[in-house]
Short mmCIF file of C-alpha atoms and ligand atoms in Angstrom, two decimals:
data_model
loop_
_atom_site.label_atom_id
_atom_site.label_comp_id
_atom_site.label_asym_id
_atom_site.label_seq_id
_atom_site.Cartn_x
_atom_site.Cartn_y
_atom_site.Cartn_z
CA MET A 1 -45.81 6.25 24.54
CA ARG A 2 -45.74 5.11 20.97
CA VAL A 3 -43.00 5.29 18.72
CA ILE A 4 -42.95 5.71 15.02
CA THR A 5 -39.99 4.09 13.98
CA ASN A 6 -38.70 2.58 10.39
CA CYS A 7 -39.52 6.06 8.76
CA LYS A 8 -37.80 9.12 6.97
CA ILE A 9 -39.77 12.00 8.78
CA VAL A 10 -40.06 15.63 7.06
CA THR A 11 -39.49 18.80 9.35
CA PRO A 12 -39.50 21.85 7.08
CA ASP A 13 -36.15 22.25 6.99
CA GLU A 14 -35.22 18.85 6.20
CA ILE A 15 -35.84 14.40 6.27
CA ILE A 16 -34.35 12.97 9.07
CA GLU A 17 -33.09 8.69 8.86
CA ASP A 18 -31.99 6.24 10.62
CA LYS A 19 -34.15 8.02 13.75
CA ALA A 20 -38.41 8.00 15.13
CA LEU A 21 -40.83 9.78 16.24
CA ALA A 22 -41.70 9.84 19.48
CA PHE A 23 -45.51 11.35 20.64
CA ASP A 24 -48.84 10.57 22.52
CA GLY A 25 -51.44 13.07 22.59
CA ARG A 26 -48.58 15.86 22.22
CA ILE A 27 -44.57 14.96 19.93
CA SER A 28 -42.50 14.17 22.39
CA GLY A 29 -39.99 14.08 19.99
CA ILE A 30 -37.18 13.21 16.79
CA VAL A 31 -35.31 10.20 19.68
CA SER A 32 -32.43 7.86 18.33
CA SER A 33 -33.79 5.50 20.98
CA ILE A 34 -36.83 3.45 21.38
CA PRO A 35 -38.68 3.20 24.85
CA GLY A 36 -38.77 0.01 26.93
CA ASP A 37 -41.96 0.83 28.06
CA ALA A 38 -43.24 2.55 24.06
CA THR A 39 -45.75 0.95 21.05
CA VAL A 40 -43.85 0.52 18.82
CA ILE A 41 -45.18 1.28 15.82
CA ASN A 42 -43.32 0.73 12.01
CA ALA A 43 -43.53 3.34 9.24
CA GLY A 44 -42.14 0.45 6.11
CA GLY A 45 -39.95 2.98 5.13
CA GLY A 46 -42.71 5.39 4.70
CA TYR A 47 -42.23 9.63 5.14
CA VAL A 48 -43.70 10.79 8.71
CA LEU A 49 -45.74 14.22 8.15
CA PRO A 50 -47.19 16.97 10.18
CA GLY A 51 -50.58 16.63 9.30
CA PHE A 52 -52.46 19.22 7.33
CA VAL A 53 -54.12 22.74 8.14
CA ASP A 54 -56.41 23.72 5.38
CA ILE A 55 -57.70 27.35 6.71
CA HIS A 56 -60.24 27.15 3.22
CA VAL A 57 -62.47 24.72 2.79
CA HIS A 58 -66.40 24.81 2.52
CA GLY A 59 -67.49 21.45 2.80
CA GLY A 60 -66.68 17.44 1.75
CA GLY A 61 -68.29 14.11 1.90
CA GLY A 62 -71.38 14.96 -0.01
CA TYR A 63 -71.56 17.75 3.43
CA ASP A 64 -71.14 22.20 3.16
CA PHE A 65 -70.84 23.48 6.77
CA LEU A 66 -73.80 25.96 5.59
CA ASP A 67 -75.94 22.88 6.05
CA SER A 68 -75.56 23.70 9.32
CA ALA A 69 -76.85 19.21 10.95
CA PRO A 70 -73.84 18.61 13.65
CA GLU A 71 -73.55 15.76 11.64
CA ALA A 72 -73.15 17.47 8.23
CA ILE A 73 -69.87 18.98 10.59
CA SER A 74 -68.82 15.80 12.09
CA ASN A 75 -69.04 14.05 8.26
CA ILE A 76 -66.76 17.08 6.34
CA LEU A 77 -64.27 16.59 8.98
CA LYS A 78 -63.73 12.91 9.19
CA THR A 79 -63.60 13.52 5.45
CA HIS A 80 -61.25 15.03 5.32
CA ALA A 81 -59.17 13.93 8.58
CA LYS A 82 -58.81 10.47 6.15
CA HIS A 83 -57.55 12.74 3.45
CA GLY A 84 -54.68 14.48 5.71
CA THR A 85 -56.19 17.29 7.19
CA THR A 86 -55.82 17.14 10.92
CA SER A 87 -57.51 20.79 11.36
CA LEU A 88 -58.78 23.31 9.81
CA LEU A 89 -61.44 25.65 8.90
CA ALA A 90 -65.16 26.11 8.08
CA THR A 91 -65.27 28.53 5.81
CA THR A 92 -68.27 29.96 4.54
CA LEU A 93 -69.49 31.50 1.30
CA THR A 94 -71.81 34.18 0.31
CA CYS A 95 -75.80 33.38 1.12
CA PRO A 96 -79.00 34.51 2.35
CA ASP A 97 -78.15 35.90 5.38
CA GLU A 98 -80.39 33.80 7.58
CA ILE A 99 -78.41 30.68 6.16
CA LEU A 100 -74.96 32.80 7.02
CA CYS A 101 -76.51 32.88 10.34
CA ARG A 102 -76.91 29.64 11.21
CA GLY A 103 -74.08 28.54 9.44
CA ILE A 104 -71.67 30.38 11.71
CA GLU A 105 -73.82 29.99 14.28
CA ALA A 106 -73.43 25.67 14.31
CA VAL A 107 -70.00 26.09 13.45
CA GLY A 108 -69.17 28.20 16.65
CA ASN A 109 -70.60 25.71 18.54
CA ALA A 110 -69.07 22.47 17.04
CA VAL A 111 -65.81 23.90 17.81
CA GLN A 112 -66.61 25.16 21.65
CA SER A 113 -67.95 22.72 21.97
CA GLY A 114 -65.29 19.81 20.29
CA VAL A 115 -66.30 17.61 17.51
CA GLU A 116 -64.80 13.48 17.96
CA GLY A 117 -62.93 11.09 15.08
CA GLY A 118 -61.73 14.15 12.54
CA SER A 119 -59.93 17.17 11.74
CA GLU A 120 -59.76 19.62 14.48
CA LEU A 121 -62.01 22.60 14.63
CA LEU A 122 -60.09 25.38 15.09
CA GLY A 123 -63.23 27.96 13.75
CA ILE A 124 -64.77 30.32 11.20
CA HIS A 125 -63.57 31.46 8.17
CA LEU A 126 -65.52 34.15 6.20
CA GLU A 127 -65.62 33.84 2.79
CA GLY A 128 -67.55 37.04 2.10
CA PRO A 129 -69.80 38.89 1.99
CA TYR A 130 -68.22 42.15 1.51
CA PHE A 131 -67.39 40.88 -2.30
CA SER A 132 -67.03 43.06 -4.98
CA SER A 133 -69.51 42.44 -7.77
CA ALA A 134 -66.32 41.92 -10.43
CA ALA A 135 -64.20 39.54 -9.80
CA LYS A 136 -67.52 37.28 -7.33
CA GLY A 137 -65.49 33.55 -9.29
CA ALA A 138 -68.69 31.15 -7.87
CA GLN A 139 -69.48 33.19 -5.34
CA ALA A 140 -73.71 33.61 -5.84
CA ILE A 141 -73.03 37.57 -5.30
CA THR A 142 -77.17 39.40 -5.88
CA GLU A 143 -76.58 42.31 -4.09
CA GLN A 144 -73.11 44.04 -3.14
CA LYS A 145 -72.94 44.59 0.71
CA LEU A 146 -70.64 47.15 2.78
CA PRO A 147 -69.12 46.16 6.33
CA ASP A 148 -71.02 46.84 8.42
CA LEU A 149 -70.43 47.32 12.05
CA ASP A 150 -72.84 45.86 13.63
CA GLU A 151 -73.55 42.90 11.36
CA LEU A 152 -69.73 42.53 12.30
CA GLU A 153 -70.76 41.95 15.83
CA ASN A 154 -73.55 40.17 15.48
CA TRP A 155 -71.83 36.98 13.14
CA ARG A 156 -68.66 37.33 15.49
CA ARG A 157 -71.53 36.41 18.83
CA LEU A 158 -72.68 34.02 16.97
CA SER A 159 -69.44 32.17 16.35
CA LYS A 160 -69.12 32.47 19.74
CA ASN A 161 -65.90 34.34 19.59
CA HIS A 162 -64.25 31.71 16.98
CA ILE A 163 -64.47 33.93 14.10
CA VAL A 164 -60.76 32.69 13.02
CA ARG A 165 -60.60 34.99 9.30
CA ILE A 166 -62.63 36.57 6.64
CA ASP A 167 -62.00 37.82 3.20
CA ALA A 168 -62.92 40.67 1.86
CA ALA A 169 -62.60 43.57 -1.60
CA PRO A 170 -60.98 45.97 -0.26
CA GLU A 171 -61.70 48.40 -2.78
CA LEU A 172 -65.27 48.59 -1.63
CA PRO A 173 -66.26 51.75 0.81
CA GLU A 174 -66.70 51.30 4.25
CA MET A 175 -63.29 48.82 4.26
CA ASP A 176 -62.07 50.68 7.07
CA VAL A 177 -65.08 49.63 9.22
CA LEU A 178 -64.00 45.55 8.73
CA ALA A 179 -60.44 46.20 9.03
CA LYS A 180 -60.79 48.00 12.50
CA TRP A 181 -63.02 45.52 13.95
CA ALA A 182 -60.22 42.50 12.69
CA LYS A 183 -57.90 44.02 13.88
CA ASP A 184 -60.04 44.70 17.71
CA ASN A 185 -60.33 40.47 16.99
CA GLY A 186 -57.66 38.64 16.70
CA VAL A 187 -59.41 38.67 13.15
CA LEU A 188 -57.15 37.80 10.26
CA ALA A 189 -58.32 39.29 6.83
CA SER A 190 -58.11 38.56 3.94
CA ILE A 191 -57.56 41.04 0.52
CA GLY A 192 -60.38 38.38 -1.80
CA HIS A 193 -62.50 37.81 -4.98
CA SER A 194 -61.26 41.76 -5.83
CA GLY A 195 -60.85 43.63 -9.02
CA ALA A 196 -58.53 45.91 -6.04
CA ASN A 197 -55.73 47.87 -8.68
CA ALA A 198 -51.99 47.24 -6.79
CA GLU A 199 -51.78 50.95 -4.30
CA THR A 200 -54.71 50.10 -2.47
CA ALA A 201 -54.07 46.10 -2.02
CA ILE A 202 -51.18 47.55 -0.13
CA GLU A 203 -52.84 50.19 1.37
CA TYR A 204 -54.73 47.50 2.93
CA LEU A 205 -51.31 45.38 3.53
CA GLY A 206 -51.16 48.65 6.01
CA LYS A 207 -54.76 48.78 7.52
CA GLY A 208 -54.24 44.52 7.95
CA PHE A 209 -55.22 42.76 5.07
CA THR A 210 -51.72 40.48 5.61
CA HIS A 211 -53.11 37.49 3.20
CA ILE A 212 -54.39 36.83 -0.13
CA THR A 213 -57.83 34.48 -0.32
CA HIS A 214 -56.22 32.17 -4.02
CA LEU A 215 -54.09 33.77 -5.61
CA TYR A 216 -55.10 33.80 -9.23
CA CYS A 217 -58.02 32.95 -8.59
CA SER A 218 -60.54 36.50 -8.71
CA THR A 219 -57.83 38.23 -8.05
CA THR A 220 -56.11 41.34 -10.58
CA THR A 221 -52.76 41.34 -12.06
CA GLU A 222 -51.57 44.31 -14.36
CA HIS A 223 -54.63 46.27 -16.04
CA LYS A 224 -54.92 49.65 -17.31
CA GLU A 225 -57.47 51.65 -15.08
CA GLY A 226 -59.47 53.91 -18.18
CA GLN A 227 -56.42 54.92 -20.19
CA VAL A 228 -53.62 53.98 -16.95
CA VAL A 229 -52.08 50.73 -16.62
CA HIS A 230 -52.23 50.09 -12.83
CA GLY A 231 -50.82 46.56 -11.68
CA GLY A 232 -53.19 44.07 -9.62
CA ILE A 233 -53.40 41.81 -6.21
CA ILE A 234 -51.08 39.45 -7.89
CA GLU A 235 -48.23 42.34 -8.30
CA ALA A 236 -48.35 43.49 -4.60
CA ALA A 237 -48.63 39.89 -3.16
CA TYR A 238 -44.95 39.50 -4.67
CA LEU A 239 -43.86 43.27 -4.56
CA CYS A 240 -44.48 43.31 -0.43
CA ASP A 241 -42.97 39.97 1.85
CA ASP A 242 -45.67 40.64 4.59
CA PHE A 243 -48.29 39.38 2.24
CA THR A 244 -48.76 36.30 2.51
CA VAL A 245 -50.84 34.41 -0.01
CA GLU A 246 -52.96 30.42 -0.81
CA LEU A 247 -52.46 29.07 -4.32
CA ILE A 248 -55.49 26.44 -4.45
CA GLY A 249 -54.27 22.95 -4.53
CA ASP A 250 -55.80 20.41 -6.86
CA GLY A 251 -54.14 20.86 -10.05
CA LYS A 252 -56.87 22.52 -11.76
CA HIS A 253 -56.83 25.76 -10.59
CA ILE A 254 -53.83 26.55 -11.22
CA PRO A 255 -50.98 25.86 -13.52
CA LYS A 256 -47.31 24.12 -12.63
CA GLU A 257 -45.39 27.15 -13.43
CA THR A 258 -47.59 29.69 -11.64
CA MET A 259 -47.30 27.51 -8.24
CA LEU A 260 -43.17 26.91 -8.96
CA LEU A 261 -43.65 31.32 -9.56
CA CYS A 262 -45.45 31.13 -6.47
CA PHE A 263 -43.12 29.14 -4.60
CA LYS A 264 -39.73 30.46 -5.83
CA ILE A 265 -40.81 34.67 -5.63
CA LYS A 266 -43.06 34.50 -2.14
CA GLY A 267 -41.47 30.52 -0.77
CA ALA A 268 -42.68 28.11 1.18
CA SER A 269 -43.11 30.47 4.56
CA LYS A 270 -45.61 32.27 2.44
CA THR A 271 -47.30 30.25 0.38
CA ALA A 272 -49.74 27.94 1.93
CA LEU A 273 -51.85 25.31 0.25
CA ILE A 274 -55.76 24.84 0.54
CA THR A 275 -58.48 22.44 -1.24
CA ASP A 276 -60.85 25.96 -0.35
CA ALA A 277 -63.60 21.80 -1.66
CA MET A 278 -67.11 21.61 -1.40
CA ARG A 279 -69.52 19.10 -1.15
CA ALA A 280 -68.48 17.25 -3.48
CA ALA A 281 -64.64 16.00 -1.77
CA GLY A 282 -63.51 12.88 -0.68
CA THR A 283 -67.22 11.87 -3.49
CA ASP A 284 -67.63 10.48 -6.64
CA VAL A 285 -70.85 12.25 -7.37
CA GLN A 286 -71.27 13.98 -11.25
CA ARG A 287 -73.73 16.50 -9.99
CA SER A 288 -73.58 18.98 -6.57
CA VAL A 289 -74.33 22.12 -5.31
CA LEU A 290 -72.15 24.50 -3.57
CA GLY A 291 -73.33 26.54 -0.21
CA GLU A 292 -76.08 25.13 1.79
CA SER A 293 -78.63 22.46 -0.12
CA GLU A 294 -81.43 24.06 -0.27
CA THR A 295 -80.17 27.50 -1.38
CA GLY A 296 -76.51 26.78 -2.86
CA THR A 297 -76.29 27.19 -6.57
CA PRO A 298 -75.76 23.35 -8.57
CA VAL A 299 -72.92 22.90 -10.31
CA MET A 300 -71.26 19.85 -11.98
CA ILE A 301 -68.07 17.82 -11.02
CA GLU A 302 -66.43 17.66 -14.81
CA ASP A 303 -62.04 16.24 -15.06
CA GLY A 304 -61.99 16.47 -11.43
CA VAL A 305 -63.25 19.94 -10.53
CA ALA A 306 -66.56 21.63 -10.28
CA LYS A 307 -68.51 23.90 -12.14
CA LEU A 308 -71.13 25.84 -12.75
CA LEU A 309 -72.72 24.31 -15.25
CA ASP A 310 -73.26 26.41 -18.26
CA ARG A 311 -68.74 25.90 -17.35
CA SER A 312 -68.31 29.57 -17.07
CA SER A 313 -66.38 28.96 -13.85
CA PHE A 314 -64.92 26.92 -11.90
CA ALA A 315 -66.99 26.61 -8.42
CA GLY A 316 -64.42 25.14 -5.35
CA SER A 317 -62.53 22.16 -5.80
CA VAL A 318 -63.48 18.23 -4.47
CA ALA A 319 -59.42 18.13 -3.02
CA THR A 320 -58.30 17.31 -0.08
CA MET A 321 -55.41 18.38 1.19
CA ASP A 322 -53.76 15.00 -0.43
CA VAL A 323 -54.14 15.60 -3.54
CA CYS A 324 -52.19 19.21 -2.62
CA PHE A 325 -49.01 18.42 -1.25
CA LYS A 326 -49.38 15.36 -4.17
CA THR A 327 -50.02 17.96 -6.44
CA ALA A 328 -47.35 19.72 -5.68
CA LEU A 329 -45.02 17.03 -5.79
CA ARG A 330 -45.44 16.55 -9.33
CA TYR A 331 -45.26 20.52 -10.31
CA GLY A 332 -41.41 18.81 -8.79
CA VAL A 333 -41.87 21.34 -5.58
CA PRO A 334 -39.48 19.83 -2.75
CA ILE A 335 -41.02 17.63 -0.67
CA CYS A 336 -39.86 19.70 3.25
CA ASP A 337 -41.49 22.11 0.68
CA ALA A 338 -44.33 21.17 0.23
CA ALA A 339 -45.48 19.89 3.69
CA LYS A 340 -44.51 23.41 5.58
CA SER A 341 -47.11 24.79 3.06
CA CYS A 342 -50.37 21.60 3.50
CA SER A 343 -48.71 22.33 8.12
CA LEU A 344 -46.71 24.68 9.63
CA THR A 345 -47.38 27.74 7.10
CA PRO A 346 -50.96 27.73 7.29
CA ALA A 347 -50.74 27.18 10.76
CA GLY A 348 -48.74 30.37 11.39
CA ILE A 349 -51.36 32.13 8.66
CA ILE A 350 -54.43 31.67 11.26
CA GLY A 351 -52.27 31.79 14.78
CA VAL A 352 -51.82 28.30 15.86
CA ALA A 353 -47.53 27.22 15.34
CA ASP A 354 -47.43 27.38 18.55
CA ARG A 355 -49.29 23.58 18.57
CA LYS A 356 -49.60 22.41 14.80
CA GLY A 357 -47.63 22.75 11.59
CA SER A 358 -44.26 20.81 12.39
CA LEU A 359 -43.22 17.49 14.34
CA GLU A 360 -41.46 19.56 17.61
CA PRO A 361 -41.98 18.83 20.90
CA GLY A 362 -44.54 20.11 23.03
CA LYS A 363 -46.88 20.59 19.71
CA ASP A 364 -49.85 18.63 19.36
CA ALA A 365 -49.32 14.93 17.94
CA ASP A 366 -51.13 15.71 14.41
CA ILE A 367 -48.97 13.20 12.57
CA LEU A 368 -49.20 11.47 8.95
CA ILE A 369 -47.71 7.92 7.65
CA PHE A 370 -46.61 7.65 3.91
CA ASP A 371 -45.62 4.50 1.76
CA SER A 372 -42.44 5.35 0.64
CA GLU A 373 -44.56 6.13 -2.87
CA PHE A 374 -46.63 9.15 -0.84
CA ASN A 375 -50.17 6.19 -0.47
CA LEU A 376 -51.06 8.16 2.67
CA LYS A 377 -51.13 5.24 6.06
CA LYS A 378 -52.25 6.47 9.05
CA VAL A 379 -53.57 9.69 10.93
CA PHE A 380 -53.53 10.48 13.85
CA VAL A 381 -55.26 13.87 14.76
CA ARG A 382 -53.95 15.02 18.26
CA GLY A 383 -52.63 11.47 18.89
CA ASN A 384 -55.20 9.31 17.64
CA GLU A 385 -55.37 6.57 15.04
CA ILE A 386 -58.30 8.19 12.33
CA VAL A 387 -57.00 5.98 9.76
ZN1 ZN B 401 -64.06 29.22 -0.78
#
């Protein structure tokens, strides 16, 4: 048994002082007295938080999940763990079929076997490829692909049933095929890189698209179709309580007022912060590649964000979850809400809140210790000290 003392424990609703957090591989509880045989970890008056859960991340430490090699996957998990991410989904992007299949298979194998020494790999997030070329952002969409049951089933098999989430543009034809497949297989469907109007977004909420991919980035707002005005995905997100949303928390993609507006309307329980990090996260390179190393898109890192070389679009973030958390604090989001949006809320969105996302007894001991200025000092993944 280990016990963290001299700390402020951040729960979803309050900050608890003058108590200690007891754990082993799992959280034992918040305790008033320290058991005699416990190993004491003195937090020096700092904060104790649940580990961050990143449900949208492509890579880091110089690697992308689509590189597929075990050392690439292991390096990404280690890089993000050092910055407070204790579990994550491996996100793919639109790319040639054989690269995508290879990536899905490699990540599926890694989930199956488990990878030690870094963030826990919870499954696969397919960002695409059924996207609208009108809202592609930095996704390399060369031909319009439409949902195909055989293709979806092939990916599911390759992944060893570890696809957790798929993002698509619901206005495209054949989207009911995807909606049904996602529902049948317990896969979270999310609206992303989409030109849908509010009516279509809400129609597909009813068909199981309950989440919205990086709200404000490659999503629509009110607009005209011909001479008729329509709401967009953003209005649908705010109007319908059943939508959860995610915001890229790097401090570059979303301005302060927009993040605060989202927290004001949706609340921390419906708003997840994500990195959407590409391979340059956790490095200091100025040139990099978005996607797989051979076939991906060349990008530059400038002003702390990845951009296409012609600067026509951002190309993912280079942030880690500690940066997202601190961005929210800097913007004025209260500590408990910022922590919740980095942990319990994303855990709930992908269905792992029974074992991740808060410091409740019985949950995995995914624990972060920060000093009083919110510099990350220690990271535990299922009780194992990473940093
Ligand atoms: Zn992404």
